[in-house]
mmCIF file of C-alpha atoms in Angstrom:
data_model
loop_
_atom_site.group_PDB
_atom_site.id
_atom_site.type_symbol
_atom_site.label_atom_id
_atom_site.label_comp_id
_atom_site.label_asym_id
_atom_site.label_seq_id
_atom_site.Cartn_x
_atom_site.Cartn_y
_atom_site.Cartn_z
ATOM 1 C CA ILE C 189 10.302 21.953 -6.839
ATOM 2 C CA TYR C 190 10.624 18.552 -5.303
ATOM 3 C CA ALA C 191 9.948 16.367 -8.532
ATOM 4 C CA PRO C 192 11.484 13.983 -9.186
ATOM 5 C CA THR C 193 13.287 13.184 -6.061
ATOM 6 C CA VAL C 194 14.626 10.108 -4.017
ATOM 7 C CA ASN C 195 14.240 9.893 -0.173
ATOM 8 C CA GLN C 196 16.352 7.815 1.312
ATOM 9 C CA GLN C 197 14.997 5.277 4.521
ATOM 10 C CA THR C 198 17.831 5.638 7.010
ATOM 11 C CA ARG C 199 18.808 2.008 9.075
ATOM 12 C CA ARG C 200 21.692 1.194 11.719
ATOM 13 C CA HIS C 201 24.134 -0.932 9.694
ATOM 14 C CA ASN C 202 25.184 -3.059 12.902
ATOM 15 C CA SER C 203 27.405 -5.837 11.368
ATOM 16 C CA ALA C 204 30.739 -6.175 13.607
ATOM 17 C CA CYS C 205 32.729 -6.085 10.632
ATOM 18 C CA GLN C 206 31.304 -3.002 8.922
ATOM 19 C CA ARG C 207 32.397 0.060 10.545
ATOM 20 C CA HIS C 208 30.127 2.313 8.097
ATOM 21 C CA SER C 209 26.323 3.136 8.897
ATOM 22 C CA ARG C 210 24.114 2.202 5.440
ATOM 23 C CA VAL C 211 21.355 4.173 4.582
ATOM 24 C CA ARG C 212 18.948 2.439 2.517
ATOM 25 C CA THR C 213 17.228 4.191 -0.307
ATOM 26 C CA SER C 214 13.730 3.620 -2.367
ATOM 27 C CA ARG C 215 12.308 5.275 -4.905
ATOM 28 C CA PHE C 216 9.292 7.587 -4.769
ATOM 29 C CA HIS C 217 8.169 11.054 -6.467
ATOM 30 C CA LYS C 218 7.697 13.760 -5.038
ATOM 31 C CA MET C 219 5.671 16.683 -6.274
ATOM 32 C CA ASP C 220 3.269 19.344 -6.314
ATOM 33 C CA PRO C 221 1.133 19.241 -9.464
ATOM 34 C CA MET C 222 -0.821 22.870 -8.887
ATOM 35 C CA ILE C 223 2.598 24.403 -8.665
ATOM 36 C CA ARG C 224 3.319 25.457 -12.214
ATOM 37 C CA HIS C 225 0.097 27.701 -12.072
ATOM 38 C CA LEU C 226 2.031 29.873 -9.701
ATOM 39 C CA HIS C 227 2.728 33.446 -11.207
ATOM 40 C CA VAL C 228 5.269 34.887 -8.719
ATOM 41 C CA GLY C 229 6.159 31.892 -6.714
ATOM 42 C CA ASN C 230 4.181 30.748 -3.635
ATOM 43 C CA ALA C 231 2.709 34.528 -2.983
ATOM 44 C CA SER C 232 0.294 34.095 -5.503
ATOM 45 C CA PHE C 233 -1.930 31.757 -3.517
ATOM 46 C CA LEU C 234 -2.414 33.943 -0.825
ATOM 47 C CA ASP C 235 -5.834 33.593 -0.707
ATOM 48 C CA GLY C 236 -5.689 30.134 -0.303
ATOM 49 C CA GLU C 237 -7.596 29.119 -3.257
ATOM 50 C CA ILE C 238 -6.697 27.626 -7.044
ATOM 51 C CA LYS C 239 -8.705 28.257 -10.127
ATOM 52 C CA PRO C 240 -10.891 25.495 -11.400
ATOM 53 C CA GLU C 241 -9.003 25.127 -14.785
ATOM 54 C CA ALA C 242 -5.606 24.735 -12.726
ATOM 55 C CA GLU C 243 -6.941 22.147 -10.504
ATOM 56 C CA ALA C 244 -8.215 20.321 -13.073
ATOM 57 C CA ASN C 245 -4.654 20.359 -14.960
ATOM 58 C CA ALA C 246 -2.970 19.400 -11.605
ATOM 59 C CA MET C 247 -5.740 15.981 -11.597
ATOM 60 C CA ASP C 248 -4.608 15.515 -15.098
ATOM 61 C CA ILE C 249 -0.873 15.770 -13.933
ATOM 62 C CA LEU C 250 -1.115 13.367 -11.310
ATOM 63 C CA ALA C 251 -3.122 10.709 -12.878
ATOM 64 C CA ALA C 252 -0.216 11.012 -15.914
ATOM 65 C CA ALA C 253 2.442 10.566 -12.842
ATOM 66 C CA ARG C 254 0.621 7.686 -11.407
ATOM 67 C CA GLU C 255 -0.041 5.862 -14.952
ATOM 68 C CA THR C 256 3.947 6.456 -15.482
ATOM 69 C CA ALA C 257 5.262 5.373 -12.451
ATOM 70 C CA GLY C 258 2.793 2.475 -11.827
ATOM 71 C CA PRO C 259 1.470 0.964 -8.442
ATOM 72 C CA SER C 260 5.065 0.473 -6.915
ATOM 73 C CA VAL C 261 6.252 4.232 -7.000
ATOM 74 C CA GLU C 262 5.243 6.450 -3.965
ATOM 75 C CA ILE C 263 3.671 9.371 -4.570
ATOM 76 C CA LEU C 264 4.038 12.180 -2.329
ATOM 77 C CA ILE C 265 2.045 15.665 -2.702
ATOM 78 C CA ASP C 266 3.601 18.865 -1.114
ATOM 79 C CA ALA C 267 0.766 21.642 -0.870
ATOM 80 C CA HIS C 268 3.653 23.961 0.605
ATOM 81 C CA GLY C 269 1.059 25.272 3.181
ATOM 82 C CA LEU C 270 -0.906 27.425 0.248
ATOM 83 C CA TYR C 271 -4.407 26.169 0.907
ATOM 84 C CA ASN C 272 -7.448 27.366 3.149
ATOM 85 C CA VAL C 273 -9.390 24.847 4.934
ATOM 86 C CA PRO C 274 -12.080 24.062 2.045
ATOM 87 C CA THR C 275 -9.686 23.783 -0.499
ATOM 88 C CA ALA C 276 -6.910 21.641 0.957
ATOM 89 C CA ILE C 277 -9.860 19.165 1.541
ATOM 90 C CA ARG C 278 -11.313 19.173 -1.719
ATOM 91 C CA LEU C 279 -7.658 18.839 -3.259
ATOM 92 C CA ALA C 280 -6.839 15.794 -1.009
ATOM 93 C CA ASN C 281 -9.964 13.786 -1.178
ATOM 94 C CA LYS C 282 -9.643 14.432 -5.273
ATOM 95 C CA MET C 283 -6.069 12.933 -5.448
ATOM 96 C CA ALA C 284 -6.904 10.044 -3.035
ATOM 97 C CA GLU C 285 -8.066 8.494 -5.848
ATOM 98 C CA TRP C 286 -4.499 8.314 -7.411
ATOM 99 C CA ASP C 287 -3.307 6.845 -4.234
ATOM 100 C CA ILE C 288 -0.637 9.571 -2.835
ATOM 101 C CA LEU C 289 0.886 8.420 0.209
ATOM 102 C CA TRP C 290 0.555 11.964 1.666
ATOM 103 C CA PHE C 291 -0.532 15.250 1.385
ATOM 104 C CA GLU C 292 2.223 17.711 2.509
ATOM 105 C CA GLU C 293 1.619 21.191 4.789
ATOM 106 C CA PRO C 294 -2.098 21.312 3.221
ATOM 107 C CA VAL C 295 -2.521 24.745 4.968
ATOM 108 C CA PRO C 296 -0.486 27.279 6.397
ATOM 109 C CA VAL C 297 1.355 26.067 9.574
ATOM 110 C CA GLU C 298 0.559 29.196 11.326
ATOM 111 C CA SER C 299 -2.630 27.488 12.759
ATOM 112 C CA TRP C 300 -2.668 23.997 13.776
ATOM 113 C CA LYS C 301 -6.585 23.992 14.176
ATOM 114 C CA ALA C 302 -6.737 24.792 10.521
ATOM 115 C CA LEU C 303 -4.667 21.564 10.246
ATOM 116 C CA LYS C 304 -7.118 19.608 12.511
ATOM 117 C CA GLN C 305 -10.148 20.552 10.537
ATOM 118 C CA VAL C 306 -8.070 19.208 7.251
ATOM 119 C CA LYS C 307 -6.817 16.063 8.950
ATOM 120 C CA GLU C 308 -10.398 15.097 10.345
ATOM 121 C CA GLN C 309 -11.965 15.306 6.520
ATOM 122 C CA ILE C 310 -9.392 13.955 4.161
ATOM 123 C CA LYS C 311 -8.708 10.383 3.054
ATOM 124 C CA PRO C 312 -4.876 10.882 2.457
ATOM 125 C CA LEU C 313 -1.999 10.982 5.057
ATOM 126 C CA VAL C 314 -0.657 13.887 6.377
ATOM 127 C CA SER C 315 2.585 15.104 6.762
ATOM 128 C CA VAL C 316 3.872 18.431 8.092
ATOM 129 C CA GLY C 317 7.107 19.897 9.669
ATOM 130 C CA GLU C 318 9.531 21.689 7.755
ATOM 131 C CA ARG C 319 8.374 25.101 8.680
ATOM 132 C CA LEU C 320 8.334 24.147 12.312
ATOM 133 C CA ASP C 321 10.966 25.295 14.876
ATOM 134 C CA THR C 322 12.121 23.233 17.790
ATOM 135 C CA ARG C 323 10.330 20.428 19.620
ATOM 136 C CA TRP C 324 7.995 23.225 21.341
ATOM 137 C CA GLU C 325 6.261 23.882 17.844
ATOM 138 C CA PHE C 326 5.630 20.167 17.542
ATOM 139 C CA LEU C 327 4.268 19.400 20.568
ATOM 140 C CA PRO C 328 0.657 20.471 19.493
ATOM 141 C CA ILE C 329 1.203 18.683 16.115
ATOM 142 C CA PHE C 330 1.572 15.206 18.149
ATOM 143 C CA GLU C 331 -0.793 16.092 21.338
ATOM 144 C CA ASN C 332 -3.794 16.784 18.754
ATOM 145 C CA ASN C 333 -2.899 13.634 16.353
ATOM 146 C CA LEU C 334 -2.246 16.024 13.507
ATOM 147 C CA ALA C 335 0.224 14.451 11.504
ATOM 148 C CA ASP C 336 0.710 10.844 10.238
ATOM 149 C CA TYR C 337 4.537 11.353 9.417
ATOM 150 C CA ILE C 338 6.712 14.522 10.197
ATOM 151 C CA MET C 339 9.484 16.446 8.294
ATOM 152 C CA PRO C 340 11.489 18.518 10.283
ATOM 153 C CA ASP C 341 14.201 20.080 8.295
ATOM 154 C CA ILE C 342 17.978 19.557 10.641
ATOM 155 C CA THR C 343 19.078 23.168 9.504
ATOM 156 C CA TRP C 344 16.208 24.950 10.532
ATOM 157 C CA THR C 345 14.430 23.215 13.279
ATOM 158 C CA GLY C 346 17.926 23.553 15.216
ATOM 159 C CA GLY C 347 20.328 20.881 14.236
ATOM 160 C CA VAL C 348 21.168 17.395 15.411
ATOM 161 C CA SER C 349 20.755 17.321 18.733
ATOM 162 C CA GLU C 350 17.013 19.026 18.601
ATOM 163 C CA LEU C 351 15.871 16.992 15.862
ATOM 164 C CA LYS C 352 16.838 14.109 17.597
ATOM 165 C CA LYS C 353 14.582 15.379 20.543
ATOM 166 C CA ILE C 354 11.994 15.812 17.993
ATOM 167 C CA ALA C 355 12.118 12.304 16.811
ATOM 168 C CA THR C 356 11.958 10.867 20.174
ATOM 169 C CA MET C 357 8.861 12.698 20.734
ATOM 170 C CA ALA C 358 7.388 11.089 17.543
ATOM 171 C CA GLU C 359 8.424 7.988 18.521
ATOM 172 C CA ALA C 360 6.174 8.405 21.718
ATOM 173 C CA TYR C 361 3.454 8.906 19.384
ATOM 174 C CA TYR C 362 4.815 6.251 16.944
ATOM 175 C CA VAL C 363 5.191 8.653 14.023
ATOM 176 C CA PRO C 364 7.284 7.936 11.663
ATOM 177 C CA ILE C 365 10.003 11.108 10.822
ATOM 178 C CA SER C 366 11.341 11.949 7.357
ATOM 179 C CA PRO C 367 13.926 14.718 7.697
ATOM 180 C CA HIS C 368 13.317 17.782 5.130
ATOM 181 C CA ASP C 369 15.770 19.105 2.608
ATOM 182 C CA ALA C 370 16.181 21.665 -0.161
ATOM 183 C CA SER C 371 19.651 22.751 0.804
ATOM 184 C CA GLY C 372 22.033 20.275 -0.035
ATOM 185 C CA PRO C 373 24.665 17.793 1.103
ATOM 186 C CA ILE C 374 25.405 19.322 4.384
ATOM 187 C CA ASN C 375 21.817 19.198 5.528
ATOM 188 C CA VAL C 376 21.223 15.857 3.610
ATOM 189 C CA LEU C 377 24.320 13.867 5.666
ATOM 190 C CA ALA C 378 23.129 15.697 8.711
ATOM 191 C CA GLY C 379 19.782 14.103 8.676
ATOM 192 C CA ALA C 380 20.951 10.897 7.539
ATOM 193 C CA HIS C 381 23.545 10.860 10.625
ATOM 194 C CA ALA C 382 20.567 11.415 12.795
ATOM 195 C CA MET C 383 18.515 9.079 11.543
ATOM 196 C CA ALA C 384 21.179 6.459 11.671
ATOM 197 C CA SER C 385 19.713 5.746 15.622
ATOM 198 C CA VAL C 386 16.347 6.953 15.133
ATOM 199 C CA PRO C 387 13.972 3.766 15.417
ATOM 200 C CA ASN C 388 10.851 5.789 13.740
ATOM 201 C CA HIS C 389 12.705 7.037 10.893
ATOM 202 C CA TYR C 390 11.241 7.012 7.511
ATOM 203 C CA ARG C 391 13.324 8.436 4.783
ATOM 204 C CA VAL C 392 15.447 11.385 4.366
ATOM 205 C CA GLU C 393 14.360 13.514 1.867
ATOM 206 C CA THR C 394 16.982 14.569 -1.172
ATOM 207 C CA HIS C 395 16.411 17.733 -2.944
ATOM 208 C CA ARG C 396 18.244 16.113 -5.896
ATOM 209 C CA ALA C 397 16.881 12.846 -7.370
ATOM 210 C CA LYS C 398 20.900 11.924 -8.417
ATOM 211 C CA LEU C 399 23.043 12.766 -5.242
ATOM 212 C CA ASN C 400 26.460 12.959 -7.096
ATOM 213 C CA ALA C 401 25.651 15.893 -8.499
ATOM 214 C CA TYR C 402 26.356 17.290 -5.292
ATOM 215 C CA ASP C 403 30.179 15.552 -5.710
ATOM 216 C CA ALA C 404 31.320 18.551 -7.606
ATOM 217 C CA PHE C 405 31.747 21.139 -4.418
ATOM 218 C CA ILE C 406 32.626 18.624 -1.497
ATOM 219 C CA ASP C 407 35.902 17.117 -0.748
ATOM 220 C CA HIS C 408 34.447 13.473 -0.390
ATOM 221 C CA PRO C 409 32.172 12.214 -3.076
ATOM 222 C CA LEU C 410 28.658 11.006 -1.529
ATOM 223 C CA ASP C 411 29.130 7.141 -0.856
ATOM 224 C CA MET C 412 26.268 5.588 -3.209
ATOM 225 C CA ARG C 413 26.261 1.589 -3.704
ATOM 226 C CA GLY C 414 23.041 0.710 -5.340
ATOM 227 C CA ASP C 415 20.110 1.935 -3.350
ATOM 228 C CA ASN C 416 22.179 2.807 -0.540
ATOM 229 C CA ILE C 417 24.339 5.662 0.802
ATOM 230 C CA TYR C 418 26.807 4.700 3.222
ATOM 231 C CA LEU C 419 27.968 7.302 6.019
ATOM 232 C CA SER C 420 31.610 7.757 6.370
ATOM 233 C CA ASP C 421 33.601 7.396 9.741
ATOM 234 C CA ARG C 422 35.686 10.885 8.837
ATOM 235 C CA PRO C 423 35.077 13.130 11.884
ATOM 236 C CA GLY C 424 32.125 15.153 11.831
ATOM 237 C CA LEU C 425 29.427 14.601 8.919
ATOM 238 C CA GLY C 426 32.610 13.363 6.564
ATOM 239 C CA ILE C 427 32.748 16.179 4.035
ATOM 240 C CA GLU C 428 33.654 19.419 3.999
ATOM 241 C CA LEU C 429 32.103 21.791 1.002
ATOM 242 C CA ASP C 430 35.049 23.128 -1.190
ATOM 243 C CA LYS C 431 35.119 26.876 -0.510
ATOM 244 C CA ASP C 432 37.000 27.495 -4.343
ATOM 245 C CA TYR C 433 33.815 25.870 -6.440
#
C-alpha cells in the first residue's frame, strides 16, 4: 500500500561550491482506494472485476482524499495491474472527476495490447513500468505510445546501468521517468543517484512518507533538508545497512 507517501523530484545541483546532488521533493498522495476490499491480497481480483459496492466505496474514498488534500496536491492511483479492460476503463474515467494525475498499471503487464485498449479510452494519464524488466520490455510501451510516465524499479529491472538506458529511451519519446520503490533506503538512494543526471526524470518514489524511519538500520542518516534529500559524496550510494539491526 503506497498511501500516504512522498515522491522525490530529482535535479542536479550544479553549484561550483556545492559538492552534493540535491533531490527536490514535493508532496503528493499515491493510493489504491480499491485495495481495502481485497480478501487475500491481490489474488482475489484475478477475474479482473470489482463488485459495484466496492467500486462505489472506492469513489467515496477518492472524493474524501481530494477534499482533504485540496487542489494543489497530486493524487496518483495505483491499480496494481488487477483489472480487465472494461473495468479499468470504467474505473479510470470515473476517477477523472477528482483530477487524478495518473492511473498506474490499469491492466496486467503481460499484454501491452490490453493496455493500448485502455489508454485509448480513458481520460487520466497512464503510468507503467514497475513490473517490466529491462529495456526490451519497455520498447513496445514507447513504440505504441502506451505510457505518459514510466516507473521502472531500479532493483527489479537490472540496476543503475539498465535504469539509465531505459531513461534514455524514454527521453527520446519525451516520456518522464519516476523510479518505483517498495524496498527501502537502498532502492530510494539508488534511484535518486541515477536520476541526478537524467533530464526527463519526474520523481523518485518512496514507499514511506517519512524517510527518517530508515535511519535506524543504515549507517548514515538520510540527509533530508526541508523538502530536499541530499546525495552524499561518500563512495557508492553513501550508506550501508546495519547488519546488527
